[in-house]
mmCIF file of C-alpha atoms in Angstrom:
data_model
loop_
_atom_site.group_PDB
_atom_site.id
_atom_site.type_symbol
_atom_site.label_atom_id
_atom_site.label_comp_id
_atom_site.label_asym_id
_atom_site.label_seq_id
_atom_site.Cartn_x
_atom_site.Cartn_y
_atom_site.Cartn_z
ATOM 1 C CA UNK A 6 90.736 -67.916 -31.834
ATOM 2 C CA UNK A 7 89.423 -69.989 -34.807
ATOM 3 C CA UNK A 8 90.394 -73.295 -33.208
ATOM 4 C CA UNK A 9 88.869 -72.001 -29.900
ATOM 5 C CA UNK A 10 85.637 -71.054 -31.812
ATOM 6 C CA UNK A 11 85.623 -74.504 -33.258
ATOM 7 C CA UNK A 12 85.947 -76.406 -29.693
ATOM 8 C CA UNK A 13 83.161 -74.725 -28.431
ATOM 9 C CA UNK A 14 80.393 -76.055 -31.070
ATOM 10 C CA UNK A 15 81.980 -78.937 -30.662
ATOM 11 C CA UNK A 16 81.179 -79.156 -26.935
ATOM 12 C CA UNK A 17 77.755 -77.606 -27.649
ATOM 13 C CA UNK A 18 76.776 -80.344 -30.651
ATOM 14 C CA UNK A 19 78.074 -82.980 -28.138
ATOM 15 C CA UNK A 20 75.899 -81.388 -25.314
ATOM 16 C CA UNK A 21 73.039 -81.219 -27.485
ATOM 17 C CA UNK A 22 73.211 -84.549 -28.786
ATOM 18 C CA UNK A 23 73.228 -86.095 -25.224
ATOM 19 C CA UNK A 24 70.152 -83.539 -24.196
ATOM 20 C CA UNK A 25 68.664 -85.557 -26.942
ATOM 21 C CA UNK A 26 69.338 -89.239 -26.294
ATOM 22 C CA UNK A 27 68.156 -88.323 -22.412
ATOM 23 C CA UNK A 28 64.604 -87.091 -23.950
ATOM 24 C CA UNK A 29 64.426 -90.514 -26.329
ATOM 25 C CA UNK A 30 64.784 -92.742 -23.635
ATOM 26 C CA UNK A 31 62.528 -90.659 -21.176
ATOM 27 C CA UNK A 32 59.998 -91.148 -23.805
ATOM 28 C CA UNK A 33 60.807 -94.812 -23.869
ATOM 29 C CA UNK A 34 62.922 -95.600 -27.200
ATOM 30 C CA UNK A 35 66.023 -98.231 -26.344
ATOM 31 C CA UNK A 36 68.830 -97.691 -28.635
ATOM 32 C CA UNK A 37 69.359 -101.280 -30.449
ATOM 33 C CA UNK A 38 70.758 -103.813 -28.291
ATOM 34 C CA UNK A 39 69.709 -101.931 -25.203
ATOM 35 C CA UNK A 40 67.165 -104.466 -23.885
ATOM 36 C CA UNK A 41 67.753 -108.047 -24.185
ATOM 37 C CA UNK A 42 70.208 -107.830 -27.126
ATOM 38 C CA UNK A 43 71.761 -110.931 -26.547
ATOM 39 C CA UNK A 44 68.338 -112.735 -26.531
ATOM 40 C CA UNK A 45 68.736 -115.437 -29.563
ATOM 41 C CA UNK A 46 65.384 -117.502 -29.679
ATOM 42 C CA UNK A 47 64.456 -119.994 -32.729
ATOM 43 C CA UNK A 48 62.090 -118.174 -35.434
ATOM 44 C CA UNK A 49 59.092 -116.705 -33.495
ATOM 45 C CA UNK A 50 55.400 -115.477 -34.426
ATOM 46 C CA UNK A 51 53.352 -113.359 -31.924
ATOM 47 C CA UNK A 52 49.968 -114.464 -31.895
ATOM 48 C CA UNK A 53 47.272 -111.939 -30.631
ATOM 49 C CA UNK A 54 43.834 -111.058 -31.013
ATOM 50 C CA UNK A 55 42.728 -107.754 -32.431
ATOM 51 C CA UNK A 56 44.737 -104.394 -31.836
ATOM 52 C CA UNK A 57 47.285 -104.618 -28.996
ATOM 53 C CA UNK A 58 49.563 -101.858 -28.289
ATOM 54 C CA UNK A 59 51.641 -104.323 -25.568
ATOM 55 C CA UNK A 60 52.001 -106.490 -29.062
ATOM 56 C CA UNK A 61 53.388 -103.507 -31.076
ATOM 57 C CA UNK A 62 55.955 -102.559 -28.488
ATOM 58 C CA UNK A 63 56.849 -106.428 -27.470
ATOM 59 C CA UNK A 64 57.920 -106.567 -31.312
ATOM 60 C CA UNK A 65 59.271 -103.285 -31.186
ATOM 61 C CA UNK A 66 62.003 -104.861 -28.733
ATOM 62 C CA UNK A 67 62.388 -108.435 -30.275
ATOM 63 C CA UNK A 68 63.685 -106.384 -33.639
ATOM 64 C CA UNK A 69 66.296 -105.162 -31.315
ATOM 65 C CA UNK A 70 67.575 -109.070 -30.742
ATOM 66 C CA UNK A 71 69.316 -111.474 -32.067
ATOM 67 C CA UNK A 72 65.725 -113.116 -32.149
ATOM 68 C CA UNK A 73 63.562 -113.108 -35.700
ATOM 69 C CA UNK A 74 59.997 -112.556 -35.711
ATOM 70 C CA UNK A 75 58.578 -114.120 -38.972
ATOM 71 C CA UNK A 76 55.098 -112.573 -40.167
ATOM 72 C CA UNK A 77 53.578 -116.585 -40.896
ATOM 73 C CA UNK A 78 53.044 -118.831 -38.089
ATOM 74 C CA UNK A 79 54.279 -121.774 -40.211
ATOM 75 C CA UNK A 80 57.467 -120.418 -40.693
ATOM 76 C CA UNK A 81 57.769 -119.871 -36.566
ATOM 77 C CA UNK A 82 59.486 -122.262 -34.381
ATOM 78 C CA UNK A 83 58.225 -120.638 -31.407
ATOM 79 C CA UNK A 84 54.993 -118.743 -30.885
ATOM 80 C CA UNK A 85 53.752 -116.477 -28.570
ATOM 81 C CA UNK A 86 49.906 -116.023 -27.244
ATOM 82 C CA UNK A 87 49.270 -112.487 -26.176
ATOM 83 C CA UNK A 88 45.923 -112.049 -24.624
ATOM 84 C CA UNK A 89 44.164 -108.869 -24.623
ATOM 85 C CA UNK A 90 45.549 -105.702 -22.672
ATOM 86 C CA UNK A 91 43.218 -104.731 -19.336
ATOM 87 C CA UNK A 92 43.225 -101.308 -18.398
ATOM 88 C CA UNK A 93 40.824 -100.314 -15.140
ATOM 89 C CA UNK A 94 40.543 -97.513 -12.712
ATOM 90 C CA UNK A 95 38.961 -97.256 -9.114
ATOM 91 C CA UNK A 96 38.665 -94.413 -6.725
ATOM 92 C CA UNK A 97 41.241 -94.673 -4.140
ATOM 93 C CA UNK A 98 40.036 -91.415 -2.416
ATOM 94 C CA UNK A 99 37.162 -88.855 -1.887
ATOM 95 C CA UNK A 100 37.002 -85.548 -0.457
ATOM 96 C CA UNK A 101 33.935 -84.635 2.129
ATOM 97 C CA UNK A 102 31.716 -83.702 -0.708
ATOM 98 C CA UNK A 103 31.800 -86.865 -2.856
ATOM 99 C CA UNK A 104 34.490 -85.522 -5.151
ATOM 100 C CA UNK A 105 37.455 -87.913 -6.351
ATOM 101 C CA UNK A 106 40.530 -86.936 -5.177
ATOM 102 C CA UNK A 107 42.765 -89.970 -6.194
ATOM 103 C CA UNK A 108 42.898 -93.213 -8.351
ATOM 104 C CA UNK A 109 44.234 -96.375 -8.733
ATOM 105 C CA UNK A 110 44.880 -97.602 -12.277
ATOM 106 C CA UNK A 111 45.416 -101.022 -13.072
ATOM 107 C CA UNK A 112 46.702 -102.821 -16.147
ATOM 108 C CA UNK A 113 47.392 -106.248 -16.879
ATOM 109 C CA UNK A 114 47.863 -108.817 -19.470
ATOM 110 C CA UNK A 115 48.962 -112.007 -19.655
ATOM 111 C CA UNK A 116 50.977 -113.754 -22.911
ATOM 112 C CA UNK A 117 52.416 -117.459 -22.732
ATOM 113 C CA UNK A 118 54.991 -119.289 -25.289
ATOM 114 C CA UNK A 119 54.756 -122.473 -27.302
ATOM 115 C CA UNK A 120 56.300 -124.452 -29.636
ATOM 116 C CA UNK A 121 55.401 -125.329 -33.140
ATOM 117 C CA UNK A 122 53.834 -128.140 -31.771
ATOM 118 C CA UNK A 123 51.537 -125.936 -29.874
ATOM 119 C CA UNK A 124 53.885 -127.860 -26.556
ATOM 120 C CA UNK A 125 54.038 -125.474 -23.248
ATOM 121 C CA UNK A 126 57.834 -123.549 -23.324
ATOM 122 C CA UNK A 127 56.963 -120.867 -21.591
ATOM 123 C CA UNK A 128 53.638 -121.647 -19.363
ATOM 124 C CA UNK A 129 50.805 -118.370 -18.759
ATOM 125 C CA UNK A 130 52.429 -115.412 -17.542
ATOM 126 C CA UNK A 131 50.247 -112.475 -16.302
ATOM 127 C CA UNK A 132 51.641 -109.539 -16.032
ATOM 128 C CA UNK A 133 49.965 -106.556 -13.894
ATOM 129 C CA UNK A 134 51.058 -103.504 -12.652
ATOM 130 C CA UNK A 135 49.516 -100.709 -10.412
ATOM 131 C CA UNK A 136 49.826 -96.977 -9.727
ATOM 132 C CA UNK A 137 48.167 -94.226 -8.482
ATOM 133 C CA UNK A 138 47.471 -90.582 -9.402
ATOM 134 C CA UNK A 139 45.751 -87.464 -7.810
ATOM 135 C CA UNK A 140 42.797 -86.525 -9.570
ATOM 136 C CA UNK A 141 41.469 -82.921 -9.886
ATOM 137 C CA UNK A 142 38.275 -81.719 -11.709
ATOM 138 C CA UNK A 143 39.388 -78.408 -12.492
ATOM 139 C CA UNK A 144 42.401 -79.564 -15.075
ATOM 140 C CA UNK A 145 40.535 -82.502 -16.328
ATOM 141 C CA UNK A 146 42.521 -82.539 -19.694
ATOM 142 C CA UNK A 147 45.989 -82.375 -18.445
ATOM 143 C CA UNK A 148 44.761 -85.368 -15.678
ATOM 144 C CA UNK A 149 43.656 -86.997 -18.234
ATOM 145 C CA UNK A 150 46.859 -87.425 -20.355
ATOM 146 C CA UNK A 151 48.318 -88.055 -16.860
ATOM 147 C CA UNK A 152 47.002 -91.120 -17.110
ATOM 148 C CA UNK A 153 47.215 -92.262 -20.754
ATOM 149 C CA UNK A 154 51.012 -91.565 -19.775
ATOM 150 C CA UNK A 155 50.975 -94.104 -16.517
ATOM 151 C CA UNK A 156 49.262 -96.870 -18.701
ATOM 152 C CA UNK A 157 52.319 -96.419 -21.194
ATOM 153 C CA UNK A 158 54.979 -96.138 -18.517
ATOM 154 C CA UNK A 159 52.892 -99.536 -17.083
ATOM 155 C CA UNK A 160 52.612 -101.328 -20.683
ATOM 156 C CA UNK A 161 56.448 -99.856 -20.707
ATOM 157 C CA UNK A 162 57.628 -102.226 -17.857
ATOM 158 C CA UNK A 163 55.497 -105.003 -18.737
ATOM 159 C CA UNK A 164 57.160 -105.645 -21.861
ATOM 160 C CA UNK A 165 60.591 -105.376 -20.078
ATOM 161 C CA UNK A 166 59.418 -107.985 -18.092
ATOM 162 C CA UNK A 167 58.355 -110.162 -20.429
ATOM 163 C CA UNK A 168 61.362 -109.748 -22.245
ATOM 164 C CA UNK A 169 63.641 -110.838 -19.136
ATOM 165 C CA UNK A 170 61.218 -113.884 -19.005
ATOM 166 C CA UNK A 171 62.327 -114.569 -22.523
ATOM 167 C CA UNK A 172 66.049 -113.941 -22.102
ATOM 168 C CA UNK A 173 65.717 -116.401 -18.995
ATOM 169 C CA UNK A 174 65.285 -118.879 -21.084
ATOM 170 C CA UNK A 175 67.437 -121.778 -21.623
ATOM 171 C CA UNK A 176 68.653 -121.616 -25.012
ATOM 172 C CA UNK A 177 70.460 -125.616 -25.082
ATOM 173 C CA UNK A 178 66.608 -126.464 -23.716
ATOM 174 C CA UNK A 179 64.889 -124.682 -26.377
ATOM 175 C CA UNK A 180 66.794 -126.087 -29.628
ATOM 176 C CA UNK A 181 66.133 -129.358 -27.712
ATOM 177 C CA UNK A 182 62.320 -128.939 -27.368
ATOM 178 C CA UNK A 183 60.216 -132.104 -27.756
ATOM 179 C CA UNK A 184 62.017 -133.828 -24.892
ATOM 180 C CA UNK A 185 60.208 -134.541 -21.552
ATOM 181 C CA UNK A 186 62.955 -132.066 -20.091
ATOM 182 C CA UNK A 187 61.542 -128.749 -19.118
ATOM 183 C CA UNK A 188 62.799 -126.229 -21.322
ATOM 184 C CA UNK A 189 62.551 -123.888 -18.644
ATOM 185 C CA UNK A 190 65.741 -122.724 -16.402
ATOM 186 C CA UNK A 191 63.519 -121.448 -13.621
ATOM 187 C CA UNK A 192 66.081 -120.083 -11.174
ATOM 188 C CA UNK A 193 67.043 -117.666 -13.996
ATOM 189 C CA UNK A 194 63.593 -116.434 -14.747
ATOM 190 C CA UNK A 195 63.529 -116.008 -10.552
ATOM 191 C CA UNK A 196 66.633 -113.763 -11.096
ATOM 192 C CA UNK A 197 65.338 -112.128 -13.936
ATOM 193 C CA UNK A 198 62.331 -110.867 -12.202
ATOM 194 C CA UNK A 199 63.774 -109.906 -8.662
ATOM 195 C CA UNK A 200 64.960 -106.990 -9.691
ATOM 196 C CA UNK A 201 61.519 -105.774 -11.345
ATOM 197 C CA UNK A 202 59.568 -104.024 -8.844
ATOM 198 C CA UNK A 203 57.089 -102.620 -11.189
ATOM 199 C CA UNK A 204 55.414 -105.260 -12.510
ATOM 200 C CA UNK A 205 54.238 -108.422 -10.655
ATOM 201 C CA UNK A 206 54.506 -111.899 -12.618
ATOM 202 C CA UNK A 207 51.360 -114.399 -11.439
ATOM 203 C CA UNK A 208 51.768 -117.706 -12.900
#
């Protein structure tokens, strides 16, 4: 009876513990490793200006690499330009009185990588992303943390896809930088990005 006592909070701890680990990563967290573990760049600094949240989470998923971001620019190999996040909204849809029934939010931002040299590795990237949402003047509150959630869920993919740009990389190109070679192995960054159909890349 014990031992059958003692199986079944195992089997509830264990089902507990997964009910968990589904709730972290619908809130976004990536256990280590998760997203572009394997992703082994030369020393990098991030290079923004002012606050940007798609800088805080872009770091968030380089400390989960193989890849070390250094806090002083002269101590960086590599260096990525992140310009500032764009978040903007137009009305998709109106009802016969005027009144907004639906949305379109839009958020882009672009981010590009360099050597120490300030030479083109990685040239501009923009990165946007779309959605829509229904919009109802009665629950104004709850619509609007609707929507701070979409422009996470969009900020979300767009640092996935940055980081598959990274990964895409060519590694043997990058420790050779300075060459006339591109440093670029662009049919991998084409893989890397088919199967994204969340975010489009503009060059």
């Amino acid at each position: 009876m014990l031992a059958l006592r003692n199986n079944s909070l195992s089997l509830r701890m264990l089902l507990i513990l997964i009910s968990c680990l589904i709730v972290l990563e619908g809130c976004g967290f990536r256990l280590r490793g998760s997203m572009g573990g394997d992703l082994a760049l030369p020393p990098l600094y991030i290079q923004s200006s002012g606050s940007n949240l798609f800088v805080s989470e872009l770091r968030q998923a380089l400390d989960n690499t193989q890849t070390k971001v250094v806090s002083e620019r002269s101590a960086a190999a590599l260096i990525i330009g992140v310009g500032a996040e764009k978040l903007n909204r137009r009305v998709l849809t109106v009802d016969a009185s005027g009144r907004v029934q639906e949305y379109e939010l839009h958020y882009t931002v672009s981010f590009a990588l360099n050597d120490a040299s300030a030479r083109p590795v990685l040239s501009s990237q923009t990165l946007s992303a779309r959605r829509s949402f229904e919009f109802s003047g009665e629950d104004v509150l709850a619509k609007e943390a609707e929507e701070a959630q979409l422009y996470r869920d969009m900020r979300r993919s767009a640092v996935q896809s940055a980081m598959r740009r990274l990964q895409a990389l060519s590694i043997s190109s990058v420790d050779e930088m300075g060459t006339d070679e591109s440093v670029i192995d662009e049919t991998a960054i084409d893989a890397a990005g088919a199967d994204s159909n969340a975010v489009d890349v503009v060059p």
